[in-house]
Short mmCIF file of C-alpha atoms in Angstrom, two decimals:
data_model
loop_
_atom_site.label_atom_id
_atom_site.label_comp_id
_atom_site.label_asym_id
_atom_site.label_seq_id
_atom_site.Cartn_x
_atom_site.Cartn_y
_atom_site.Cartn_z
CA UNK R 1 95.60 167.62 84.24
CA UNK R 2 92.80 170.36 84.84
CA UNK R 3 95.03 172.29 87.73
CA UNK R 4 92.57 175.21 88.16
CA UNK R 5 89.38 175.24 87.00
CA UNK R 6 86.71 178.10 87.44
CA UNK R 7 82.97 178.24 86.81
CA UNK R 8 81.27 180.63 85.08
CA UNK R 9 83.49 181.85 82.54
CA UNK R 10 81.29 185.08 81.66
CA UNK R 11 78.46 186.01 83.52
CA UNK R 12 76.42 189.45 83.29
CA UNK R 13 74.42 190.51 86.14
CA UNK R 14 72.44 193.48 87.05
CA UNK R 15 72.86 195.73 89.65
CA UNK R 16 72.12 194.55 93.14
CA UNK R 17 71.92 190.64 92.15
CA UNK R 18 74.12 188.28 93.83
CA UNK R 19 75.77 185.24 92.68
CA UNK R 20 79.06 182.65 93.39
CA UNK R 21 82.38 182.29 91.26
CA UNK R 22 82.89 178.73 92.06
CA UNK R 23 86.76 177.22 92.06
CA UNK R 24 88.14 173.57 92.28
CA UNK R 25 92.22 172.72 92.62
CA UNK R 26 93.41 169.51 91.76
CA UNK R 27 96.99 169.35 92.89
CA UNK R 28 96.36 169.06 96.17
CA UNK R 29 97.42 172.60 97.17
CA UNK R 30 96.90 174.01 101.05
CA UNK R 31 96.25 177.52 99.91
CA UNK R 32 93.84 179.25 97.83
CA UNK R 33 93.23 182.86 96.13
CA UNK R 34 90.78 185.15 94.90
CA UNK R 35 92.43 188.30 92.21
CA UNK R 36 90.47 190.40 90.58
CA UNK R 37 92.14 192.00 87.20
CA UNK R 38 91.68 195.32 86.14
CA UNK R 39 92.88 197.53 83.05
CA UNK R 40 96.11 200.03 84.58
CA UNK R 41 95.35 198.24 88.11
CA UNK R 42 97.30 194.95 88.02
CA UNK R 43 96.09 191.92 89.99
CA UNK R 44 94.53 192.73 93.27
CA UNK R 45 93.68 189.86 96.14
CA UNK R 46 90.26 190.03 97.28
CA UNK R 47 90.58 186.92 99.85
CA UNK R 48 92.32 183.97 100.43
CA UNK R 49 92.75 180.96 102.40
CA UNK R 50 95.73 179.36 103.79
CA UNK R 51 94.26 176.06 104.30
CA UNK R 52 91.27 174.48 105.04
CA UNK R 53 88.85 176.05 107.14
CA UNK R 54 90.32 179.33 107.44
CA UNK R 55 89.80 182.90 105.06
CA UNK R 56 91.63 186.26 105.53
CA UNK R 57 90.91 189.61 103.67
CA UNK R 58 93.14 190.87 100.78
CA UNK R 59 93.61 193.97 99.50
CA UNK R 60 90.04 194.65 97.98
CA UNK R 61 87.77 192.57 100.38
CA UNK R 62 84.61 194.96 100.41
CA UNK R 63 81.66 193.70 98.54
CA UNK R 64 82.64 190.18 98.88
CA UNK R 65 82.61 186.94 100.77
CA UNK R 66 84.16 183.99 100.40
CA UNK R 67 83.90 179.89 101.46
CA UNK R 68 86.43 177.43 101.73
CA UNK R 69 84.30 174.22 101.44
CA UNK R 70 87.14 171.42 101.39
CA UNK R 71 90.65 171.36 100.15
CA UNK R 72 89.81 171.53 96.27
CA UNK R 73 86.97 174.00 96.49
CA UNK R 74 86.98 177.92 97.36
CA UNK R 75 84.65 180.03 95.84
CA UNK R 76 83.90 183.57 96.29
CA UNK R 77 80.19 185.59 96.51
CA UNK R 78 78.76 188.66 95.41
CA UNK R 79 75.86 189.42 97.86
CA UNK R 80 74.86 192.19 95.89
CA UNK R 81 76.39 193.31 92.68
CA UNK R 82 77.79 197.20 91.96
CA UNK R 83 79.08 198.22 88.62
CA UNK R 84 82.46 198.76 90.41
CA UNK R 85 82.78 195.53 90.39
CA UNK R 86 83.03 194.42 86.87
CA UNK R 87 86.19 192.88 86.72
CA UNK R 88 88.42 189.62 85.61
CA UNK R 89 88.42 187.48 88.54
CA UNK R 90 91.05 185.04 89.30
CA UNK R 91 91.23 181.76 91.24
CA UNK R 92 95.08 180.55 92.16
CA UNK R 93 96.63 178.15 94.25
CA UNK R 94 99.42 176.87 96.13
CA UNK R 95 101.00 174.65 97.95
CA UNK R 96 101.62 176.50 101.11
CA UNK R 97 101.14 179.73 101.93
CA UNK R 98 103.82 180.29 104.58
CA UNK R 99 106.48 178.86 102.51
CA UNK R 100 109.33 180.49 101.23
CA UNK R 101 108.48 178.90 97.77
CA UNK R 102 105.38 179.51 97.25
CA UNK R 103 104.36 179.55 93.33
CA UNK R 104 100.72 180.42 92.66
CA UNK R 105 98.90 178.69 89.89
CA UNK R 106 95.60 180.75 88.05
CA UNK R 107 92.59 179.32 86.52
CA UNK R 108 91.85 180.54 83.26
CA UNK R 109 89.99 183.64 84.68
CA UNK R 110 85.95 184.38 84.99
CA UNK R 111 84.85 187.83 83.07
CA UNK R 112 81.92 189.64 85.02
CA UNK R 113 80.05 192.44 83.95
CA UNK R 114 77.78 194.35 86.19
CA UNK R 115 75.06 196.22 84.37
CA UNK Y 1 104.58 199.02 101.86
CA UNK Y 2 105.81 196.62 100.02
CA UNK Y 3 105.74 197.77 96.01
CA UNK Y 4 106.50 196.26 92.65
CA UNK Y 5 107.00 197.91 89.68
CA UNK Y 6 107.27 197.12 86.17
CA UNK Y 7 108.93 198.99 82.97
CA UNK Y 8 108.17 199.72 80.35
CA UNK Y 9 104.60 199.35 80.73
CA UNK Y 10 104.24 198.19 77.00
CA UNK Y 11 106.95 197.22 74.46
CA UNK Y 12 106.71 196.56 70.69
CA UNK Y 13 109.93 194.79 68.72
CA UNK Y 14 110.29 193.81 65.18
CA UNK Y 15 111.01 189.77 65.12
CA UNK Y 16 114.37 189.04 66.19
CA UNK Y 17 115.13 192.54 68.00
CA UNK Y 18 116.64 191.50 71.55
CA UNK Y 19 115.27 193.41 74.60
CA UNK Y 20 114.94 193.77 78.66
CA UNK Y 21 111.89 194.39 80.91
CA UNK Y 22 112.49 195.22 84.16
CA UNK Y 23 110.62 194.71 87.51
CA UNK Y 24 111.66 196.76 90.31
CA UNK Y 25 110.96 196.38 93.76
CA UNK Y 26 110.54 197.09 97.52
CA UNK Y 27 109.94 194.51 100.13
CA UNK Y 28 111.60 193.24 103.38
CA UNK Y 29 113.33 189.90 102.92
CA UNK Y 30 112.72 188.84 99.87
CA UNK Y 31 110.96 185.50 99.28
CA UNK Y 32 111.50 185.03 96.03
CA UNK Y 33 110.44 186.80 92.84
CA UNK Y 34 107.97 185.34 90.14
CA UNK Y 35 108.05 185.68 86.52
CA UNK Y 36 104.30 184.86 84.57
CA UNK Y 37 103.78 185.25 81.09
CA UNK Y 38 99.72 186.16 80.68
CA UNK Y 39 97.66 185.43 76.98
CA UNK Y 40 94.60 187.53 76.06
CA UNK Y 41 91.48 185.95 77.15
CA UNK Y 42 93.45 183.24 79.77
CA UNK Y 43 94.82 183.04 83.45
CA UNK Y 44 98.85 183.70 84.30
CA UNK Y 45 101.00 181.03 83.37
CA UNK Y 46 103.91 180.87 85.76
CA UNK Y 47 107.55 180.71 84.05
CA UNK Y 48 110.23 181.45 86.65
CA UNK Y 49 111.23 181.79 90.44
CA UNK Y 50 114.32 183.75 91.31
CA UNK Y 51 114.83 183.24 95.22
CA UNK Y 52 118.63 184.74 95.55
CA UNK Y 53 120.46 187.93 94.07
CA UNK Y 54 122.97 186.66 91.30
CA UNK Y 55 120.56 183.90 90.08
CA UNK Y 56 119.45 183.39 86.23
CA UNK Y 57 117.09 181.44 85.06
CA UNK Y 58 116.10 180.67 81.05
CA UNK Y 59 113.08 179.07 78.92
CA UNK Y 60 113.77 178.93 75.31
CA UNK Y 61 114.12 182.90 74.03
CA UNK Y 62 113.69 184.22 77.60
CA UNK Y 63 116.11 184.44 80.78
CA UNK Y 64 115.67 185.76 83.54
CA UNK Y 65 117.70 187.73 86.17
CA UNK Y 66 118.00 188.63 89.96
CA UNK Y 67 119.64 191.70 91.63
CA UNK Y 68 118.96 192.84 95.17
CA UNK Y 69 116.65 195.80 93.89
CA UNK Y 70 115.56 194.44 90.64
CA UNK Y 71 115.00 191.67 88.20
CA UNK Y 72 115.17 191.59 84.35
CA UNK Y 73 113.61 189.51 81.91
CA UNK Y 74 115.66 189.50 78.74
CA UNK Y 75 114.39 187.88 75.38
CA UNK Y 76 116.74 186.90 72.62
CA UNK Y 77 115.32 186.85 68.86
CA UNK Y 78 112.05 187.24 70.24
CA UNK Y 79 109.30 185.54 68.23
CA UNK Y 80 105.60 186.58 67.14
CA UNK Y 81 104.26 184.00 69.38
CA UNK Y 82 106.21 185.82 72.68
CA UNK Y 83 103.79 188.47 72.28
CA UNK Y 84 102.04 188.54 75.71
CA UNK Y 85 102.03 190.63 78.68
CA UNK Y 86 104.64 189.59 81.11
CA UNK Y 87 103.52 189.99 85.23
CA UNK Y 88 106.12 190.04 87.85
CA UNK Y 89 105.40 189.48 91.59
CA UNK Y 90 107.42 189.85 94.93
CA UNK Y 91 105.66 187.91 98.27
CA UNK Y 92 106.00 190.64 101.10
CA UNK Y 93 105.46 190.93 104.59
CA UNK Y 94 102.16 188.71 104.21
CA UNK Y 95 104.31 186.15 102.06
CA UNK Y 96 101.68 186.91 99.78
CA UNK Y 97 103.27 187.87 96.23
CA UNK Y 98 102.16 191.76 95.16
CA UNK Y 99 102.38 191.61 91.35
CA UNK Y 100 103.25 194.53 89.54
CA UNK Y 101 100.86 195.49 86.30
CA UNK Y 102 102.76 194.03 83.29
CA UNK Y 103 104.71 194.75 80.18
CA UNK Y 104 103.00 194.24 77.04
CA UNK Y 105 104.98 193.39 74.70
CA UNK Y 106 104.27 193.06 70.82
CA UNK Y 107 106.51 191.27 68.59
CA UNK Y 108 105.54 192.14 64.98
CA UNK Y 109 106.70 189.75 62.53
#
């Protein structure tokens, strides 16, 4: 019973590098999420997608793209690392987006520091 | 713009010492509002939905409550092992939930 599952769990990278947070779901949720978790600044969305094939901004989109490869996966890219973004990021899901009752479920979080 | 806000922003009780935290908020039609309790070092582990002013729900030491302008999360005889922050979140407009940023509380044995 894996629900969320994120890959790498701590990765450093240097200034300007680029590199993918990948994400798998296995409840068979519509929706997916990108958060980023900072001291004093709560959780933020970066992206998300209501379902397959589509991807709308968040609240802290710059710096970032994301891909929606099937139903399970959703992962989210760093085409070239700043310092401001050292963060926790957060996968989630859900069942459906548009819903009234729409609980989100979080991987276990990925810790990346930009050097 | 839809806001959520949390109080205190951190919380220490001695085992056993009841207490509230409070999330406050300001959205259009409310969609529901989500309790999560959140461990160092992990991801937010959902506890409770409140969809409807008047509503209470409970798990073990904690309960939650539901007003039109606020919601409370009381804990009776809390434990060492409640320790944790505590995350509340309100879907707005986008029916997206905005979380607030968390009580930490501290139960010291």
């Amino acid at each position: 019973n894996a629900g969320v599952t994120q890959t790498p769990k701590f990765q450093v990278l240097k200034t300007g590098q680029s590199m993918t947070l990948q994400c798998a779901q296995d409840m068979n949720h519509n929706s997916m999420y990108w958060y980023r978790q900072d001291p004093g600044m709560g959780l933020r969305l970066i992206y998300y997608s209501a379902s397959e094939g589509t991807t709308d901004k968040g609240e802290v989109p710059n710096g970032y793209n994301v891909s929606r490869l099937n139903k399970r996966e959703f992962s989210l890219r760093l085409e070239s690392a700043a310092p401001s973004q050292t963060s926790v990021y957060f996968c989630a899901s859900s069942e459906e987006v548009w819903q009234g009752r729409n609980t989100i479920y979080f991987g276990e979080g990925s810790w990346l520091t930009v050097v | 713009e839809d806001q959520v806000t949390q109080s205190p922003e951190a919380l220490r009780l001695q085992e056993g010492e009841s207490s509230s935290l409070n999330c406050s908020y300001t959205v259009s039609g409310l969609r529901g509002l989500f309790w999560y309790r959140q461990d160092p070092g992990k991801g937010p582990e959902f506890l409770f939905t409140l969809y409807s002013a008047g509503e209470e729900k409970e798990k073990e030491r904690l309960k939650a409550t539901l007003t039109k302008k606020e919601s409370f999360l009381h804990i009776t005889a809390p434990k060492p092992e409640d320790s944790a922050t505590y995350l509340c979140a309100v879907p707005g407009g986008s029916y997206i939930p905005t979380f607030g940023r968390g009580t930490s509380l501290i139960v010291h044995p």
